XYZ file of C-alpha atoms in Angstrom:
315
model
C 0.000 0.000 0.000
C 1.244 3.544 -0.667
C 0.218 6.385 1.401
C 0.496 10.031 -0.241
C -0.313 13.003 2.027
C -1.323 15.972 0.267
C -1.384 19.277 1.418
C -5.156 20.248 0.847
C -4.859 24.084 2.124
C -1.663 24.869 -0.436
C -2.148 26.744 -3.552
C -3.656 29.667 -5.147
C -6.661 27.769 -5.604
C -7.180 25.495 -2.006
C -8.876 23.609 -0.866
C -10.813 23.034 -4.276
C -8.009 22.391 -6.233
C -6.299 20.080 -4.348
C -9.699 18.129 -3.128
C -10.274 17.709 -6.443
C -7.393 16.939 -7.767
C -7.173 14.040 -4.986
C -10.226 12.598 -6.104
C -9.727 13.106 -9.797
C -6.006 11.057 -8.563
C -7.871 8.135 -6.788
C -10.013 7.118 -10.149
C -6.636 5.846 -11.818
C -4.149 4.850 -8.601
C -6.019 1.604 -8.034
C -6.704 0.466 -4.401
C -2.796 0.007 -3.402
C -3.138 3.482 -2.757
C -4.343 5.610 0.004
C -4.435 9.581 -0.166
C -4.564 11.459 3.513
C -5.607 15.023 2.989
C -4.199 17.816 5.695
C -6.335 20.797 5.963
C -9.457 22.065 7.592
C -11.897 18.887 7.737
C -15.164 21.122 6.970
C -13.869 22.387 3.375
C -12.716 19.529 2.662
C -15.836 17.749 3.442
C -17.695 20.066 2.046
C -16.225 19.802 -1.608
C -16.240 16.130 -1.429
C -19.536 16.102 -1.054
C -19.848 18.577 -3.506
C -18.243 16.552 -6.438
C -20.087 13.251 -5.188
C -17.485 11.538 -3.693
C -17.736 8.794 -1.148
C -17.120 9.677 2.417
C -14.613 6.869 2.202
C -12.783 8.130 -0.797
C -9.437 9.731 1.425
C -8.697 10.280 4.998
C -9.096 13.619 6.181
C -6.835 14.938 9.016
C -7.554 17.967 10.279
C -5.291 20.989 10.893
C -6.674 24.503 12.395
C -3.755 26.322 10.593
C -2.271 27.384 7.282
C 0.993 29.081 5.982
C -0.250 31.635 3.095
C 1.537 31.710 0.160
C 3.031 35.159 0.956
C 3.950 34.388 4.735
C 7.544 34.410 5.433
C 8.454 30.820 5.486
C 10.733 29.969 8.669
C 8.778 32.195 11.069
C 5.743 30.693 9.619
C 6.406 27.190 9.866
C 7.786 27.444 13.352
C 4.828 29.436 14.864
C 1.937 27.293 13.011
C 2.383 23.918 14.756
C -0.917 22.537 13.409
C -0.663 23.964 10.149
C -1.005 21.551 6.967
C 2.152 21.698 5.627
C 3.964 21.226 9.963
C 1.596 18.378 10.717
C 1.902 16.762 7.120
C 5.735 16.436 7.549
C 5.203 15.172 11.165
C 3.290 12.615 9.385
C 5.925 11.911 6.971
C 9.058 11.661 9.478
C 6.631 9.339 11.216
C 6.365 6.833 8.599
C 2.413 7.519 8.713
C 2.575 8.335 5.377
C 4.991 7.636 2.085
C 5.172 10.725 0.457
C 3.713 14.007 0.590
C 2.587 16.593 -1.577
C 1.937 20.532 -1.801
C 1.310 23.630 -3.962
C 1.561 25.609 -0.902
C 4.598 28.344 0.302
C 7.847 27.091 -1.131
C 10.160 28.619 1.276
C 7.904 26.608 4.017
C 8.159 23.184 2.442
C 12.262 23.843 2.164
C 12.394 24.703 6.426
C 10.256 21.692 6.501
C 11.945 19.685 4.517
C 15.451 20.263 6.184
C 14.014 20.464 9.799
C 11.574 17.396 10.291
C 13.509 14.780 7.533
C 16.996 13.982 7.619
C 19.257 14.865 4.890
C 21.010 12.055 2.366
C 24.235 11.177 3.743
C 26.914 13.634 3.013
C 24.088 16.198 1.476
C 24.245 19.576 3.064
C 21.187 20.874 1.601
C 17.941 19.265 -0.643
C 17.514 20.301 -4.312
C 14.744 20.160 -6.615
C 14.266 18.578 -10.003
C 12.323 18.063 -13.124
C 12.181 15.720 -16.354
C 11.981 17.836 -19.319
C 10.459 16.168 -22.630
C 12.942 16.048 -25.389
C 11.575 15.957 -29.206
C 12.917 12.594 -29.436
C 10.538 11.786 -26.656
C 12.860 10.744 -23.737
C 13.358 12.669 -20.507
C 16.106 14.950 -19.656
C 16.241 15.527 -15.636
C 17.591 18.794 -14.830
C 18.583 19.724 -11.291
C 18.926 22.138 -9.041
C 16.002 24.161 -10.831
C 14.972 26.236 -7.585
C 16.119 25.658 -4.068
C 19.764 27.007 -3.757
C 20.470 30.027 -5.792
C 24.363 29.964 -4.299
C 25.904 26.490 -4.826
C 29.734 25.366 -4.114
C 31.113 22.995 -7.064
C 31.202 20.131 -4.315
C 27.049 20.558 -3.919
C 26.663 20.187 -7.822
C 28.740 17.120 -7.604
C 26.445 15.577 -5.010
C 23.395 16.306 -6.484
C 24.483 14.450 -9.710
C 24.816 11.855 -7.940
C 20.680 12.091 -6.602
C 19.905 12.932 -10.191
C 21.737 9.568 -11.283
C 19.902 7.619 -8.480
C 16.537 9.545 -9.851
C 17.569 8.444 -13.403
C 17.985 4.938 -12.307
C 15.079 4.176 -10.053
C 12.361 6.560 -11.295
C 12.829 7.093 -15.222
C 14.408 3.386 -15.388
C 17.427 3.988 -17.416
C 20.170 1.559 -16.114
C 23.389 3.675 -17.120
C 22.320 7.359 -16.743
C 24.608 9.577 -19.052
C 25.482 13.365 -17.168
C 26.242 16.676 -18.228
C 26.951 20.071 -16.707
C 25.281 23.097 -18.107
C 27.862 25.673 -19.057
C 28.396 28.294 -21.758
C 30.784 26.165 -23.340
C 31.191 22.562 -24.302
C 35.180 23.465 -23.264
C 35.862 22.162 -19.735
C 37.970 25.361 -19.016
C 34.799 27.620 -19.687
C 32.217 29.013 -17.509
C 32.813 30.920 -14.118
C 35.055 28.936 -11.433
C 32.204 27.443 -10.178
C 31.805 24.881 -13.359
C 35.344 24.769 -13.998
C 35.800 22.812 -10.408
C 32.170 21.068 -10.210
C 33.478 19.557 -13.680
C 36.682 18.095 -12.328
C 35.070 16.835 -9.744
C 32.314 15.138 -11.668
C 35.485 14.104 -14.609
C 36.876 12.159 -11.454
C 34.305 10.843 -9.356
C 30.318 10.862 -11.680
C 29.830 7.790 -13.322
C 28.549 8.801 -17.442
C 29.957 12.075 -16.946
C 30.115 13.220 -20.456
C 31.205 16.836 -19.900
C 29.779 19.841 -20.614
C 26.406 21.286 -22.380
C 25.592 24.142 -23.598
C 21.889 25.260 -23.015
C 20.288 24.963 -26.495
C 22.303 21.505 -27.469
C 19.260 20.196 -24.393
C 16.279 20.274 -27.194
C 18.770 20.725 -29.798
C 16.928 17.833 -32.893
C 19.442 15.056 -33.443
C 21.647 15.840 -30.573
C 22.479 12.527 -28.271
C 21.181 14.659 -25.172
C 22.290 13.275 -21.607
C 20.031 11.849 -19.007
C 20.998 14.504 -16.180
C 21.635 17.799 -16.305
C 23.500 19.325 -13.404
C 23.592 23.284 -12.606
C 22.861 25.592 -9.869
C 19.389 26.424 -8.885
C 19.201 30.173 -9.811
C 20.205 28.887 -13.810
C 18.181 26.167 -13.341
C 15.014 27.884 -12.638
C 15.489 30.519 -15.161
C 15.912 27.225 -17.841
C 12.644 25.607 -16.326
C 10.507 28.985 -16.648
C 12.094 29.601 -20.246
C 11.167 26.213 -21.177
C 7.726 26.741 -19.790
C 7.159 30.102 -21.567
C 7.580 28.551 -24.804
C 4.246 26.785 -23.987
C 2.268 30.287 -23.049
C 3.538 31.475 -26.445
C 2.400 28.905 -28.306
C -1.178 29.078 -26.673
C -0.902 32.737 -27.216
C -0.199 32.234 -30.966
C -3.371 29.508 -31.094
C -0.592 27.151 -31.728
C -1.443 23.455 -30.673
C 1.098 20.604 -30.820
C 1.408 17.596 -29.017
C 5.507 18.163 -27.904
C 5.060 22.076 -26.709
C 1.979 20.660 -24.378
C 4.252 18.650 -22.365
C 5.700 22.318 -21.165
C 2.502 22.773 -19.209
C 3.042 22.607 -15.756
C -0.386 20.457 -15.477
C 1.672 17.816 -17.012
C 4.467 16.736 -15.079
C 2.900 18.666 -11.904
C 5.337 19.544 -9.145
C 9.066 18.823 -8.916
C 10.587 16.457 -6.713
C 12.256 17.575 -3.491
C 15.836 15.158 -3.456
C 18.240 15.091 -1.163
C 16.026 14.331 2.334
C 15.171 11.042 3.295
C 11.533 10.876 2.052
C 9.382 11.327 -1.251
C 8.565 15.360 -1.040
C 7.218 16.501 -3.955
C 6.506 20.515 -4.381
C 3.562 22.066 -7.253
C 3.141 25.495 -8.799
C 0.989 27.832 -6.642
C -1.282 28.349 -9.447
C -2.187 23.957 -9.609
C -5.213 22.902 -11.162
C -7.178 20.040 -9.770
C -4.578 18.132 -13.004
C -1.764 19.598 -11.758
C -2.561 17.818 -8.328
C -3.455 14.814 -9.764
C -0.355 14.365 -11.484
C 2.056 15.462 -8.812
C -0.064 12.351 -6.789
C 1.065 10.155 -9.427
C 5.037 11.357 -9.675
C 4.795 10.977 -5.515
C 3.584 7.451 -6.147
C 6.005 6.559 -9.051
C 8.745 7.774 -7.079
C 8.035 5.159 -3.815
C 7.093 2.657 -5.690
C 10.783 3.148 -7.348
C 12.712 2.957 -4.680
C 14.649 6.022 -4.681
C 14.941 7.000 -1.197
C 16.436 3.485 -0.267
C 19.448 3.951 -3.051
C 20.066 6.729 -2.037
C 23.469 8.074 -2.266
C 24.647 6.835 -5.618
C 28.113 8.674 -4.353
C 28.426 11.327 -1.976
C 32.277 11.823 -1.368
């Protein structure tokens, strides 16, 4: 049985959203899955009922608080004990649940990540990643795409080595291939940053193939890596890039089956790696889809493994 909390108060859009979304998730999990929803027990009641769902379709457990999107994190997370996002990580360092899931205040699920889980072995902080679609129709994982805008060369060797274990367990490719992203294919290019992550990953990253240079990722033709390691201020100004090219091509009344897979609704939220449990983290703005679909990635990604070969290498 997998257990996925979900943070039912987090988002532009909660509880609706995500009670939806939960319910919309349950119709294709099967029953080796159970979905516990944090949040305030009326609402979510309320909307169940509302869309016709059984009273036996998720467990509801109720918390009196919630962090708003625009509340600063650390103070907010440490002063709302019974808020959904505190009481659904309780639940996770517990073991009560498998995984858990929000659209809620970013900067809250990173104190909450670091403070109630323990970090990977030799990890100093968590990073987040994504699987972008490639025209040849693989996935390319890219990571750090948010959490640390500052990184040391020895923290982008370490999180190749989560993106290899992601590679492995969760997108079931048995010899992950990695990159850096850099200006340059050159390994003397870039600032100092790349030039030491890259001996480092040269001398201790299994499939290291060196660098890449930012368009050579949906470049036609090109044998793209699995992984793609940078820093999380680059990487987050790739992701939203990527992501844009999907708003233009709605804007432009363009429809094509490749450009959808830039919606957000798609792949859902990004997975938090790095901390010893399945996190997974959504756009403020999810849809009841979006929701959905960061249930299933939380499910894939227990059901995988990951957390239990976890480090790959860490030195």
């Amino acid at each position: 049985m997998v257990r996925i909390g979900i943070d039912a108060m987090g988002g532009d859009f909660a509880p609706r959203s995500t009670v939806l979304g939960a319910i919309a998730a349950l119709e294709n999990t099967g029953p080796d899955t159970e979905l516990y929803l944090f949040g305030d027990r009326s609402s979510i009641e309320d909307i169940r009922t509302e869309a016709g769902a059984g009273s036996g379709t998720f467990f509801i457990v109720h918390c009196s608080e919630t962090i708003g999107m625009e509340e600063q994190a650390v103070s907010a997370y440490f002063r709302k004990n019974d808020s959904s996002i505190a009481v659904g990580f309780a639940s996770l360092a517990a073991g009560e649940i498998d995984a858990f899931v929000s659209a809620g205040n970013t900067g809250a699920m990173l104190v909450a990540s670091m403070s109630s889980l323990k970090m990977v072995e030799n990890m100093p902080r968590p990073c987040i990643s994504v699987e972008l679609p490639l025209i040849s129709g693989k996935k390319l994982l890219l990571l750090d795409v948010g959490f640390n805008a500052d990184c040391r060369p020895q923290m982008l060797f370490r999180f190749a080595g989560l993106g290899v274990a992601y590679a492995r367990s969760v997108m079931g490719i048995g010899s992950p291939k990695v990159a850096l992203l850099n200006i340059g294919k050159e390994a003397g290019k870039g600032a100092s940053l790349y030039r030491e992550a890259y001996a480092l990953l040269e001398d201790g990253c299994p499939g290291f193939s060196g660098n890449i240079e930012p368009d050579r990722i949906w470049t036609p033709g090109y044998d793209a890596p699995d992984v793609v390691v940078t820093d999380g201020f680059t990487g987050n100004i790739v992701l939203k890039q990527a992501e844009s090219v999907y708003s233009v091509a709605k804007a432009r009344g363009i429809t094509d089956s490749y450009l959808e897979q830039f919606n957000y609704e798609a792949y859902g939220g990004t997975p938090v790696l790095g901390v010893s449990a399945p996190v997974i983290i959504g756009h403020g703005i999810s849809t009841p889809v979006a929701i959905s679909n960061m249930i299933f990635k939380a499910k894939k990604i227990v059901e995988g493994g990951l957390i239990e070969k976890l480090p790959i290498f860490a030195t």
